[in-house]
GROMACS .gro file of C-alpha atoms in nm:
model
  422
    1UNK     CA    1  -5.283   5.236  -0.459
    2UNK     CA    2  -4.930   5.328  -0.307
    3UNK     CA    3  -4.748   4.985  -0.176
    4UNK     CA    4  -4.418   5.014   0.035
    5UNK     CA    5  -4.231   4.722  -0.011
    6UNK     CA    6  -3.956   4.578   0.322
    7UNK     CA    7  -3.664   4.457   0.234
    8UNK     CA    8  -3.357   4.496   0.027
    9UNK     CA    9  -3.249   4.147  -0.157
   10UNK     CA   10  -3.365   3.990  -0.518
   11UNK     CA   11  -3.701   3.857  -0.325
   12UNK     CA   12  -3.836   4.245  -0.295
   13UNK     CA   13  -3.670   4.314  -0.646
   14UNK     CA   14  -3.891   4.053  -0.806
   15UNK     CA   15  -4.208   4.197  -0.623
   16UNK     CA   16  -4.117   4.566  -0.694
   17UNK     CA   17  -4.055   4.438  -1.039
   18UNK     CA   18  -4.408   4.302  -1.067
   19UNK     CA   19  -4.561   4.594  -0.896
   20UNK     CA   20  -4.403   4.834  -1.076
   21UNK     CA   21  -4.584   4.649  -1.399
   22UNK     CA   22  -4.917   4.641  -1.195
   23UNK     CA   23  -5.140   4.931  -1.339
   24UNK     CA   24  -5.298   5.014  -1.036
   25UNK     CA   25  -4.969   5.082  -0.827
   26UNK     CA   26  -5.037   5.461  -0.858
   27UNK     CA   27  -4.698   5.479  -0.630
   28UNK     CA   28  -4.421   5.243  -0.495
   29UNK     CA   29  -4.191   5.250  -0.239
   30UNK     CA   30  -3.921   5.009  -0.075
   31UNK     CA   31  -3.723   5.003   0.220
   32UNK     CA   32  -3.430   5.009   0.249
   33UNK     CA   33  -3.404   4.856  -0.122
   34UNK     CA   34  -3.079   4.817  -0.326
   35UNK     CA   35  -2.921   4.931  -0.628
   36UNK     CA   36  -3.144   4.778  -0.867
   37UNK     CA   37  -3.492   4.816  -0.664
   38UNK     CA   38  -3.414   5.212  -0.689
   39UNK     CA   39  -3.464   5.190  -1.007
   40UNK     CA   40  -3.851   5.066  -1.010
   41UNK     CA   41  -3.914   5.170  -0.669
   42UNK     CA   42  -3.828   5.500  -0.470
   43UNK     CA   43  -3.636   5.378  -0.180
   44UNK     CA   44  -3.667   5.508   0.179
   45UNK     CA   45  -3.428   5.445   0.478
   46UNK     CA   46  -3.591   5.210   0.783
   47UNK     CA   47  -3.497   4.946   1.031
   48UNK     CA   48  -3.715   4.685   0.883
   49UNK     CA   49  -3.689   4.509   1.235
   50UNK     CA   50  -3.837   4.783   1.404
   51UNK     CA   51  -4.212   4.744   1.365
   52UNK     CA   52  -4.279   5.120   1.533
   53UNK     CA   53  -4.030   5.310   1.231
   54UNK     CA   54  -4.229   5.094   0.936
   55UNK     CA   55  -4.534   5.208   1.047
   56UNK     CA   56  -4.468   5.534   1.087
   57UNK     CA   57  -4.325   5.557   0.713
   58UNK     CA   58  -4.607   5.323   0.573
   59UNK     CA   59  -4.843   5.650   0.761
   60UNK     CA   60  -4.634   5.942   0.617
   61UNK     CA   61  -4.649   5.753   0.271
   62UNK     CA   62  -4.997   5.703   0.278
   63UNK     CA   63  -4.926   5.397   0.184
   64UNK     CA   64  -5.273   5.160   0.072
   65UNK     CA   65  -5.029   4.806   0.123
   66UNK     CA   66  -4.735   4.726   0.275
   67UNK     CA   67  -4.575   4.370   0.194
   68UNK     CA   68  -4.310   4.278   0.440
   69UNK     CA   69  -4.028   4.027   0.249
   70UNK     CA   70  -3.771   3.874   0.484
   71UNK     CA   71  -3.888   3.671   0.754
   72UNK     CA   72  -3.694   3.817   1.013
   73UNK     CA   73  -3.903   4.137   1.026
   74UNK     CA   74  -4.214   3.885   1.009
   75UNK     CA   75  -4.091   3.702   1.344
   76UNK     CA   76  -4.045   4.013   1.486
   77UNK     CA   77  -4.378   4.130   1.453
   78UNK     CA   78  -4.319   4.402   1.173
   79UNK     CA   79  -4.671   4.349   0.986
   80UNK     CA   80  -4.860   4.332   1.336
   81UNK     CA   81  -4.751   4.710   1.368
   82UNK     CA   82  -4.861   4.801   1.038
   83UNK     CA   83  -5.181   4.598   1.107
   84UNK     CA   84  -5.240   4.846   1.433
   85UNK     CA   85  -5.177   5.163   1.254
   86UNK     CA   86  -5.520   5.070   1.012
   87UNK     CA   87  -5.272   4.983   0.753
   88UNK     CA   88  -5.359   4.648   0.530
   89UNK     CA   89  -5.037   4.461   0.539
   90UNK     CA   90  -4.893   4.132   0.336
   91UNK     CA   91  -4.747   3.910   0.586
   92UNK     CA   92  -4.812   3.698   0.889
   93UNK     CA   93  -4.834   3.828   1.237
   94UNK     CA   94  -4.520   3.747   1.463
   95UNK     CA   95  -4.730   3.452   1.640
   96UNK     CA   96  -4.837   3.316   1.325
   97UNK     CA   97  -4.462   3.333   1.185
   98UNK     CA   98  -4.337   3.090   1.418
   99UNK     CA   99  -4.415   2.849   1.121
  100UNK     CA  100  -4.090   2.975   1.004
  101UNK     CA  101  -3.924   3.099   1.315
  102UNK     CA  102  -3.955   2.770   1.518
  103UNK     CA  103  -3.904   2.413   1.352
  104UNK     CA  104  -4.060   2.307   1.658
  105UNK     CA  105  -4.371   2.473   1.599
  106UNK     CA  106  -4.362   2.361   1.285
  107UNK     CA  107  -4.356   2.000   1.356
  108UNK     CA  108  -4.615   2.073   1.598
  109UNK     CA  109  -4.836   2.214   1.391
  110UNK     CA  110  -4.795   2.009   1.172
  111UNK     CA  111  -4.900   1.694   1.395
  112UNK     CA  112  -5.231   1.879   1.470
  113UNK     CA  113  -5.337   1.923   1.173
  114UNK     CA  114  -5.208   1.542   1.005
  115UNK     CA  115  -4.976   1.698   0.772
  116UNK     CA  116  -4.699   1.430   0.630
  117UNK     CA  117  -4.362   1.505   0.741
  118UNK     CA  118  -4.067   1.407   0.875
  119UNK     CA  119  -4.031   1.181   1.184
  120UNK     CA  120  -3.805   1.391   1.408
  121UNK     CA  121  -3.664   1.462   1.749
  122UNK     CA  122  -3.629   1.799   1.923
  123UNK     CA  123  -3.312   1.843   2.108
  124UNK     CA  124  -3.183   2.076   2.348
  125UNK     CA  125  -2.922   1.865   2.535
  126UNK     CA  126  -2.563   1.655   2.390
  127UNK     CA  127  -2.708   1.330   2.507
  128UNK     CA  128  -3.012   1.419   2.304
  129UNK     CA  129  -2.852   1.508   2.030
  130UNK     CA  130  -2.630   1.132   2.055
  131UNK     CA  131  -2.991   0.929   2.085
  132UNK     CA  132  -3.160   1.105   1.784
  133UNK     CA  133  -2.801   1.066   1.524
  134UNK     CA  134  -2.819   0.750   1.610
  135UNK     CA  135  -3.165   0.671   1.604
  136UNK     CA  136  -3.191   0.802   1.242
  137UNK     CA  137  -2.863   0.675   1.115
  138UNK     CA  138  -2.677   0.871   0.812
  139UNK     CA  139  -2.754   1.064   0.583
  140UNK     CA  140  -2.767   1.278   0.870
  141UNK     CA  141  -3.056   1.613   0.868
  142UNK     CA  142  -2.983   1.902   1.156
  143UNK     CA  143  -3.177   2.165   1.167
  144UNK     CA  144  -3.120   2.465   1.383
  145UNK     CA  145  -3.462   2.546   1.556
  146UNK     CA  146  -3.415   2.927   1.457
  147UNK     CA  147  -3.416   3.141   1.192
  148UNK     CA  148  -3.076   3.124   1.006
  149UNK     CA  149  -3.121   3.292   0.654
  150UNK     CA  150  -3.116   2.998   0.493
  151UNK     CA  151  -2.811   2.833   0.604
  152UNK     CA  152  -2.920   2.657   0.969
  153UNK     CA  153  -2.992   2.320   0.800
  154UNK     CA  154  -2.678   2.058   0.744
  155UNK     CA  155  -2.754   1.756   0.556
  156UNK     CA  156  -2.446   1.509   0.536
  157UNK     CA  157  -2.344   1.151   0.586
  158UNK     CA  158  -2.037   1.272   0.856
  159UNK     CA  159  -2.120   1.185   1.250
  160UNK     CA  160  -1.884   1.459   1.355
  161UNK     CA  161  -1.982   1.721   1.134
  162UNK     CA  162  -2.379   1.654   1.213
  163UNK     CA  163  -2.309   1.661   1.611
  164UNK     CA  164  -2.088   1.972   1.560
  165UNK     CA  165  -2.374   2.151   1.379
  166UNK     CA  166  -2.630   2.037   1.689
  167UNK     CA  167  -2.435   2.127   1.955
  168UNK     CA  168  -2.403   2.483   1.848
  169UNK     CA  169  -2.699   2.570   1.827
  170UNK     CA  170  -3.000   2.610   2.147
  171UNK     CA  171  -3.260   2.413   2.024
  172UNK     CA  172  -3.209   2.152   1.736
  173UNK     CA  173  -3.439   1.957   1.549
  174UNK     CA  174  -3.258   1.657   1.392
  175UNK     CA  175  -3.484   1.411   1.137
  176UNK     CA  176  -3.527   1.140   0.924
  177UNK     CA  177  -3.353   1.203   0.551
  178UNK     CA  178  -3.641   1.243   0.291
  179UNK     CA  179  -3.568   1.087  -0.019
  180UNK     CA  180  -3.686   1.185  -0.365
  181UNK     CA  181  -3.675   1.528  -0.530
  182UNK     CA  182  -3.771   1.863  -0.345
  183UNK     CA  183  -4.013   2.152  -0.474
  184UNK     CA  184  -4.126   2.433  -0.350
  185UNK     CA  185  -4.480   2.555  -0.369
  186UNK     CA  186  -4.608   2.908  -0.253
  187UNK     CA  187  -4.943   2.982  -0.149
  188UNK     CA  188  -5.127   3.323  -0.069
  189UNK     CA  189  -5.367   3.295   0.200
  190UNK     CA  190  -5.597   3.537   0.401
  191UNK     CA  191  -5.610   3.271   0.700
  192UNK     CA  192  -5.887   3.096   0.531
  193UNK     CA  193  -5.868   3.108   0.172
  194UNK     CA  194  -5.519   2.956  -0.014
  195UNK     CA  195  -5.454   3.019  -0.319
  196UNK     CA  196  -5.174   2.818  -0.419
  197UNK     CA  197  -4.905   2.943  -0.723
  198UNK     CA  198  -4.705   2.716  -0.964
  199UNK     CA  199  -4.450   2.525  -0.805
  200UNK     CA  200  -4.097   2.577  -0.879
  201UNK     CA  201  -3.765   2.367  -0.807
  202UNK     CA  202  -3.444   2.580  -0.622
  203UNK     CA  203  -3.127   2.426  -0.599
  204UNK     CA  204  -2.944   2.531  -0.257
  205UNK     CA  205  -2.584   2.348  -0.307
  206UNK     CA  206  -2.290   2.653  -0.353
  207UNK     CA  207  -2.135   2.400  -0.669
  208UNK     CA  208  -2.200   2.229  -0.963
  209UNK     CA  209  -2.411   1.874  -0.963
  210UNK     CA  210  -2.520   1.940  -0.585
  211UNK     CA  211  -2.194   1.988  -0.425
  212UNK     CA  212  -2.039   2.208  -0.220
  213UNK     CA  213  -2.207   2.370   0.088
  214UNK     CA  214  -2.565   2.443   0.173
  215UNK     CA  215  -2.676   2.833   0.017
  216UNK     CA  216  -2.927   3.056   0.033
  217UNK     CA  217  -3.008   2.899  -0.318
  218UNK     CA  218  -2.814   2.933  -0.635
  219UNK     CA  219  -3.063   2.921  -0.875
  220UNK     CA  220  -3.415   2.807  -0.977
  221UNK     CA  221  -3.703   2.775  -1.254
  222UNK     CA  222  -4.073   2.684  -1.305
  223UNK     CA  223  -4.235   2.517  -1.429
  224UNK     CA  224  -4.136   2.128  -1.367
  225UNK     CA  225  -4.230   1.934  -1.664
  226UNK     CA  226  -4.139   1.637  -1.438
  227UNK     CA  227  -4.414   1.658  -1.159
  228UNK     CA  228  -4.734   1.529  -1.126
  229UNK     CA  229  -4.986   1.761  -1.282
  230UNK     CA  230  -5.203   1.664  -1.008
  231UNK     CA  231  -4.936   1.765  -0.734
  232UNK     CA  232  -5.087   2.150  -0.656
  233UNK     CA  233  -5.394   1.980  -0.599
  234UNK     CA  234  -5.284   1.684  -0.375
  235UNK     CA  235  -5.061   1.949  -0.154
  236UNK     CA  236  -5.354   2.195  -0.114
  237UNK     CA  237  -5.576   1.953  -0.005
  238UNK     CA  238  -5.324   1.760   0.231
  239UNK     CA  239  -5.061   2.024   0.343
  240UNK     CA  240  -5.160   2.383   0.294
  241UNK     CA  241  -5.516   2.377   0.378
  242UNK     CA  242  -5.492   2.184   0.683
  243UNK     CA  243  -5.201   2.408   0.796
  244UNK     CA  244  -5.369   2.718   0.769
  245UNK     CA  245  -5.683   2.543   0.912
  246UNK     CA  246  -5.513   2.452   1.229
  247UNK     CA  247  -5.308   2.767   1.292
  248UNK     CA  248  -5.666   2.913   1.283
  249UNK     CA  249  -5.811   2.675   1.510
  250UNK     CA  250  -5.515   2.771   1.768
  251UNK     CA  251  -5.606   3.124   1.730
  252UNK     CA  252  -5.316   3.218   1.512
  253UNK     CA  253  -5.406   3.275   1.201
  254UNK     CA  254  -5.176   3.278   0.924
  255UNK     CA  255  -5.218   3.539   0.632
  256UNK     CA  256  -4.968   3.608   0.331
  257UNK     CA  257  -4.733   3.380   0.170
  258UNK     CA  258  -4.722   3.001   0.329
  259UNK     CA  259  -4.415   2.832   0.144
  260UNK     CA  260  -4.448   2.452   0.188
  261UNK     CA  261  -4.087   2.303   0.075
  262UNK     CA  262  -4.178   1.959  -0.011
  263UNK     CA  263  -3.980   1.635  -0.118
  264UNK     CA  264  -4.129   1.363  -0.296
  265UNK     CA  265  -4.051   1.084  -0.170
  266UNK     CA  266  -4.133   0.712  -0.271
  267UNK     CA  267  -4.402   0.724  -0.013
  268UNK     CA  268  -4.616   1.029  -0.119
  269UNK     CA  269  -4.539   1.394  -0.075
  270UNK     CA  270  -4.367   1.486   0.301
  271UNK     CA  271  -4.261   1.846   0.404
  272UNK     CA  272  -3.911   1.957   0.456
  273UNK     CA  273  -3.990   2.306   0.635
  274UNK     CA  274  -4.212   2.571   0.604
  275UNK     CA  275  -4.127   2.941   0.560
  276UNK     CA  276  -4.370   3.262   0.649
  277UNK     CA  277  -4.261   3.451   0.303
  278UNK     CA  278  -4.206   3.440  -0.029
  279UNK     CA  279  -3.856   3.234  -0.151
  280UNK     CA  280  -3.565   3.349  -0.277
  281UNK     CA  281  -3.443   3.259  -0.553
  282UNK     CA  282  -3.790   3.068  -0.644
  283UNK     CA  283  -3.976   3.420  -0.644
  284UNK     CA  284  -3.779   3.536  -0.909
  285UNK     CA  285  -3.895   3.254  -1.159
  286UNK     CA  286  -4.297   3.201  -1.003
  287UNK     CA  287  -4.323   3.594  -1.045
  288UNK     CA  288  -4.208   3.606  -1.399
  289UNK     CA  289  -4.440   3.363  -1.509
  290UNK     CA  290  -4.746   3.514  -1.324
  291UNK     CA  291  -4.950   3.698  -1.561
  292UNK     CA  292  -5.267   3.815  -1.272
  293UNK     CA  293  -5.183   4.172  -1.157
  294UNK     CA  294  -4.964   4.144  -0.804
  295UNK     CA  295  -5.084   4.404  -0.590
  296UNK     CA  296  -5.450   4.313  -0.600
  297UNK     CA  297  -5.384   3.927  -0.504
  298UNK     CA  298  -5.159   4.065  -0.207
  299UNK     CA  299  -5.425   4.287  -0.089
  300UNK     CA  300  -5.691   4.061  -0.132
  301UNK     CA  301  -5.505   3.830   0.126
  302UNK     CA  302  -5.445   4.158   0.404
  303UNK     CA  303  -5.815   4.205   0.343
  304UNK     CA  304  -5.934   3.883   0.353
  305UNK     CA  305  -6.117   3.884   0.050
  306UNK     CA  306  -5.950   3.603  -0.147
  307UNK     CA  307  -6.258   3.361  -0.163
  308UNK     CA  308  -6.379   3.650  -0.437
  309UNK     CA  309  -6.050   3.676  -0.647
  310UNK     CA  310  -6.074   3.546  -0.982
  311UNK     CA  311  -5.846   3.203  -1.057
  312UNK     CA  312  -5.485   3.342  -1.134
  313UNK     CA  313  -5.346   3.317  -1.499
  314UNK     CA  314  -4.982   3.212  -1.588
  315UNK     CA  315  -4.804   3.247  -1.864
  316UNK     CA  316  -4.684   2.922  -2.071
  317UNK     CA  317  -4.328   3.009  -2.055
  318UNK     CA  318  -4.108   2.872  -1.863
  319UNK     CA  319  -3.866   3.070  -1.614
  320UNK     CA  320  -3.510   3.028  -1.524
  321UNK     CA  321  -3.361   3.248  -1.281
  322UNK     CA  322  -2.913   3.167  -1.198
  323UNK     CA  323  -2.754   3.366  -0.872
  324UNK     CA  324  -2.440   3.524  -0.923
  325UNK     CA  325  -2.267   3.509  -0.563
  326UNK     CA  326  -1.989   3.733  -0.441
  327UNK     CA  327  -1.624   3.563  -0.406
  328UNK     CA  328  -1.611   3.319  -0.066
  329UNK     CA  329  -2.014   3.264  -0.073
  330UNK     CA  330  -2.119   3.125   0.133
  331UNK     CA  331  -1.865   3.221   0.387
  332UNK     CA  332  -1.813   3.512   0.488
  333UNK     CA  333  -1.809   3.707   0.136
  334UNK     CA  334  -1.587   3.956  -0.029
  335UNK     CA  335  -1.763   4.294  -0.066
  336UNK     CA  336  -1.754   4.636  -0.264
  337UNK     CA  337  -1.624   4.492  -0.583
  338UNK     CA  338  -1.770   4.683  -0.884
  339UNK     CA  339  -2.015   4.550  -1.120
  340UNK     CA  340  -2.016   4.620  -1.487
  341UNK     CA  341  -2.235   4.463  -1.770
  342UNK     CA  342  -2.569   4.560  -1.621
  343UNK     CA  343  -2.656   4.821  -1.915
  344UNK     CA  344  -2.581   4.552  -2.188
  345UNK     CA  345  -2.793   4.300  -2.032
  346UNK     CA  346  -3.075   4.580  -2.041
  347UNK     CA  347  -2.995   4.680  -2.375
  348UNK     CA  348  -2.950   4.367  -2.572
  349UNK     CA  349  -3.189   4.099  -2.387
  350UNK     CA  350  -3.469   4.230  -2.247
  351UNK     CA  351  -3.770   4.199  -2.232
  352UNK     CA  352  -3.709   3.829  -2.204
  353UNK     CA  353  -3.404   3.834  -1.948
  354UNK     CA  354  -3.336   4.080  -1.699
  355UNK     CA  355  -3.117   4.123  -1.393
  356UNK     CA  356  -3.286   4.137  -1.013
  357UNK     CA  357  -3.040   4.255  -0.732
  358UNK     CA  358  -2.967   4.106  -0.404
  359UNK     CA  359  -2.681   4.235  -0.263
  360UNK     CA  360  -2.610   4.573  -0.362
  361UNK     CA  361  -2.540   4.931  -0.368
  362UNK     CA  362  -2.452   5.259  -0.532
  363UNK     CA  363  -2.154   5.402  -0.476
  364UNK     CA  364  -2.108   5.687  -0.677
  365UNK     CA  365  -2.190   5.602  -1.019
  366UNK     CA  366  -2.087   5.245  -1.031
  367UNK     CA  367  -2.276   4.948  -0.890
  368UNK     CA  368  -2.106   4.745  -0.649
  369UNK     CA  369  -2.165   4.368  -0.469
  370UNK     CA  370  -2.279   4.468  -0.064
  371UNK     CA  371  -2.317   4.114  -0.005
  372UNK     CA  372  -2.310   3.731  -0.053
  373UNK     CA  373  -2.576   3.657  -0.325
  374UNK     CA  374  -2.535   3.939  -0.546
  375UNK     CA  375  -2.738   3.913  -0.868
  376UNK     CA  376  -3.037   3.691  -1.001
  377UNK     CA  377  -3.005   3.688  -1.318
  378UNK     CA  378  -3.338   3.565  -1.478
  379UNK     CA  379  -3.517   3.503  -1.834
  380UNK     CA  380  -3.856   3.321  -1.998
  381UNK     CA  381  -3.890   3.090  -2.327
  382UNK     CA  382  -4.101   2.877  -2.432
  383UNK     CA  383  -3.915   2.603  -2.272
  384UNK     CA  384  -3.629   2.555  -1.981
  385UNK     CA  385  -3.422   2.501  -2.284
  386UNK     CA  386  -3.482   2.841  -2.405
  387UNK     CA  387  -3.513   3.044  -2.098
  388UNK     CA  388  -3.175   2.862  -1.981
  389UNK     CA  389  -2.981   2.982  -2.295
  390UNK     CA  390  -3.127   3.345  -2.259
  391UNK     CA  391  -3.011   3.341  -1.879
  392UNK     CA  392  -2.716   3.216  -1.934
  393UNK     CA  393  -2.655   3.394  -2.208
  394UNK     CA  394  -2.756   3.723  -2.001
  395UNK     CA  395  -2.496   3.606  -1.712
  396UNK     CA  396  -2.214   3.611  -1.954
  397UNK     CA  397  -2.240   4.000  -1.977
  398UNK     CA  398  -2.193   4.054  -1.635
  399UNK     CA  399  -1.815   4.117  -1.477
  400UNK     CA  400  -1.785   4.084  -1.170
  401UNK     CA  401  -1.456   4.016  -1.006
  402UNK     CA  402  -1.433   3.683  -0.817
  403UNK     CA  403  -1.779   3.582  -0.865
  404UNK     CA  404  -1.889   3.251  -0.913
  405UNK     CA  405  -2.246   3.073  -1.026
  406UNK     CA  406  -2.385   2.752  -1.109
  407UNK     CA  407  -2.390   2.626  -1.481
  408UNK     CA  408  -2.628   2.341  -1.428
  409UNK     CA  409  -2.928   2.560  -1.277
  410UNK     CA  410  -3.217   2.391  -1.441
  411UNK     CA  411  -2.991   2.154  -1.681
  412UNK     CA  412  -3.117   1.824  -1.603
  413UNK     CA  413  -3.534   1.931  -1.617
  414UNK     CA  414  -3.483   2.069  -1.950
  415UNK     CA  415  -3.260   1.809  -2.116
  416UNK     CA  416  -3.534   1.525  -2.020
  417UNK     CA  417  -3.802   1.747  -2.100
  418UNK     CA  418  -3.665   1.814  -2.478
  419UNK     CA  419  -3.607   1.412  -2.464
  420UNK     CA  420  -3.987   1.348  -2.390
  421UNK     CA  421  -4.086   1.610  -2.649
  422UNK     CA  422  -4.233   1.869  -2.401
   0.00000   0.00000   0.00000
């Protein structure tokens, strides 16, 4: 079939990627793309906010799929356009993505259908916003209501700073802290059906040991020899099944990717947030460990046939994936600065590491950063050790000038791993 891909960041590399490898992807196509997607993908120009223009080019293409990425075209009702031109699409309808676009929803889902969360208080009003800060004491979790790319949540021990974040935005939701480690755990549903993936670990602090501000994500890698091998299970059965159970009782039903970010905490699993699409940078490292052709589980959820797809296989190795960020991340970031090291990485360590871009472009015959998270550079081994080495090792090839990274991206999981033996 011939699948047009939306977007442009390391999220629609990594599924262009895995298309491109799918042998019954007869043709692909993504828009707008980026540097690295042209190279697996022939890219088109679109607003991918304007439902109307991505239907029109999923009709001229003739395209069999479309998979919408971001979640801002997803709030904005991108796949239910693509839906009305007879066109199967991967994504949720704009209703359905509130899950993502609204922490309110969220929580309110979320209530109907007994899913464990957060207590929490939504507030629209300063004297709100004093009663709930000090009704939940530090450490301190603000969450604009909104989308926000990533970057709308604050998480800190400072009064002042918390009430600053609050009052700038509409509509906050403020909770309790969660304790425990997070994970994040992707699921592709047809509104009925989920299939859940393997769950993966992303690490959203800009520095070294957690520090710094709140990213995008830096970094991430799956498997986690540290979780309960019992843990897909236990969140299927109390989180993503009853969510997509009760946005279908409400007459919303919610097909694609559900992401459930969890922490587990000392009393049983609780969810941070939900998002309508596919994480970045945990796609990068669930997708190169997926071994079950791509396009035919993303078309089985548009077409609703997922109770018939055979159980997914996964490779063994483990997957690492580090983010190479553009000088200032994540402020605003320094732009247009040319990248060099890309061929080597291709020509000395693939297949097992490889390079997926976020933000950036061609300009003339160079490769240049376009905009805060550049590059995700990821690699597979047998163990975190090994995949970290090859990433890392990968990473060191690239120049880029004033970028910056993480070196502890999957550092601790793979040091007590090699301790237990695993």
């Amino acid at each position: 079939m011939k699948v047009l891909v939306i977007g442009g960041g390391a999220r629609e590399h990594a599924l262009c990627r895995s298309l491109s490898l799918d042998p019954d992807v007869t043709a692909l196509y993504c828009a707008p793309g980026n540097a690295g997607i042209a190279e697996v993908a022939e890219l088109r120009p679109v607003d991918a906010l304007d439902g109307a223009a991505v239907a029109r080019l999923a009709t001229e293409l003739d395209a069999g799929l479309v998979v919408v990425g971001p979640e801002a075209p997803l709030v904005a009702g991108v796949a239910d356009a693509v839906r009305a031109a007879g066109i199967p699409c991967f994504g949720p309808s704009g209703e359905a993505a509130q899950l993502e676009g609204s922490k309110a929803f969220a929580k309110d889902v979320m209530a109907g259908a007994g899913v464990p969360t957060a207590r929490s208080y939504v507030c629209t009003t300063a004297e709100e916003i004093d009663a709930a800060l000090d009704a939940f004491g530090a450490p301190y979790v603000v969450k604009d209501d909104g989308l926000a790319a990533g970057k709308g949540v604050v998480v800190t021990d400072d009064l002042a700073l918390a009430r600053a974040h609050a009052l700038a935005c509409d509509r906050v939701v403020i909770e309790e802290f969660l304790d425990g480690p997070e994970v994040s755990l992707f699921a592709v549903t047809d509104g009925t059906t989920v299939v859940p993936l393997q769950p993966a670990q992303d690490f959203k602090r800009a520095l070294d040991g957690d520090e710094g501000p709140n990213t995008g994500g830096m970094g991430a890698y799956s498997p986690l020899p540290w979780a309960d091998p019992k843990l897909v299970d236990e969140v299927l059965e109390t989180v993503l099944q009853p969510t997509v159970d009760e946005l279908r009782r409400r007459g919303t039903p919610f097909s694609g990717l559900l992401y459930a970010g969890l922490a587990i905490t000392s009393r049983g699993v609780r969810v941070i947030e939900f998002n309508a699409r596919f994480g970045d940078p945990e796609t990068q490292v669930v997708l190169a460990r997926l071994k079950t052709p791509l396009a035919g589980l993303l078309l089985a959820s548009a077409n609703g046939t997922l109770d018939v797809l055979p159980p997914l296989n996964w490779l063994d190795d483990a997957a690492v994936t580090v983010v190479i960020a553009s000088h200032n991340y994540p402020d605003t970031p320094r732009t247009g600065d040319r990248i060099d090291g890309l061929a080597d990485v291709a020509s000395q360590d693939a297949p097992h590491a490889y390079v997926l871009h976020a933000g950036t472009k061609n300009d003339g015959d160079a490769v240049v950063s376009a905009g805060g998270r550049v590059l995700s550079v990821t690699a597979t081994g047998k163990n975190l050790t090994k995949a970290r080495e090859r990433a890392y090792a990968a990473l060191g090839r690239i120049r880029l000038d004033g970028a910056q990274h993480r070196t502890d991206i999957a550092r601790k999981a793979a040091d007590d791993a090699d301790s237990a033996g695993n």
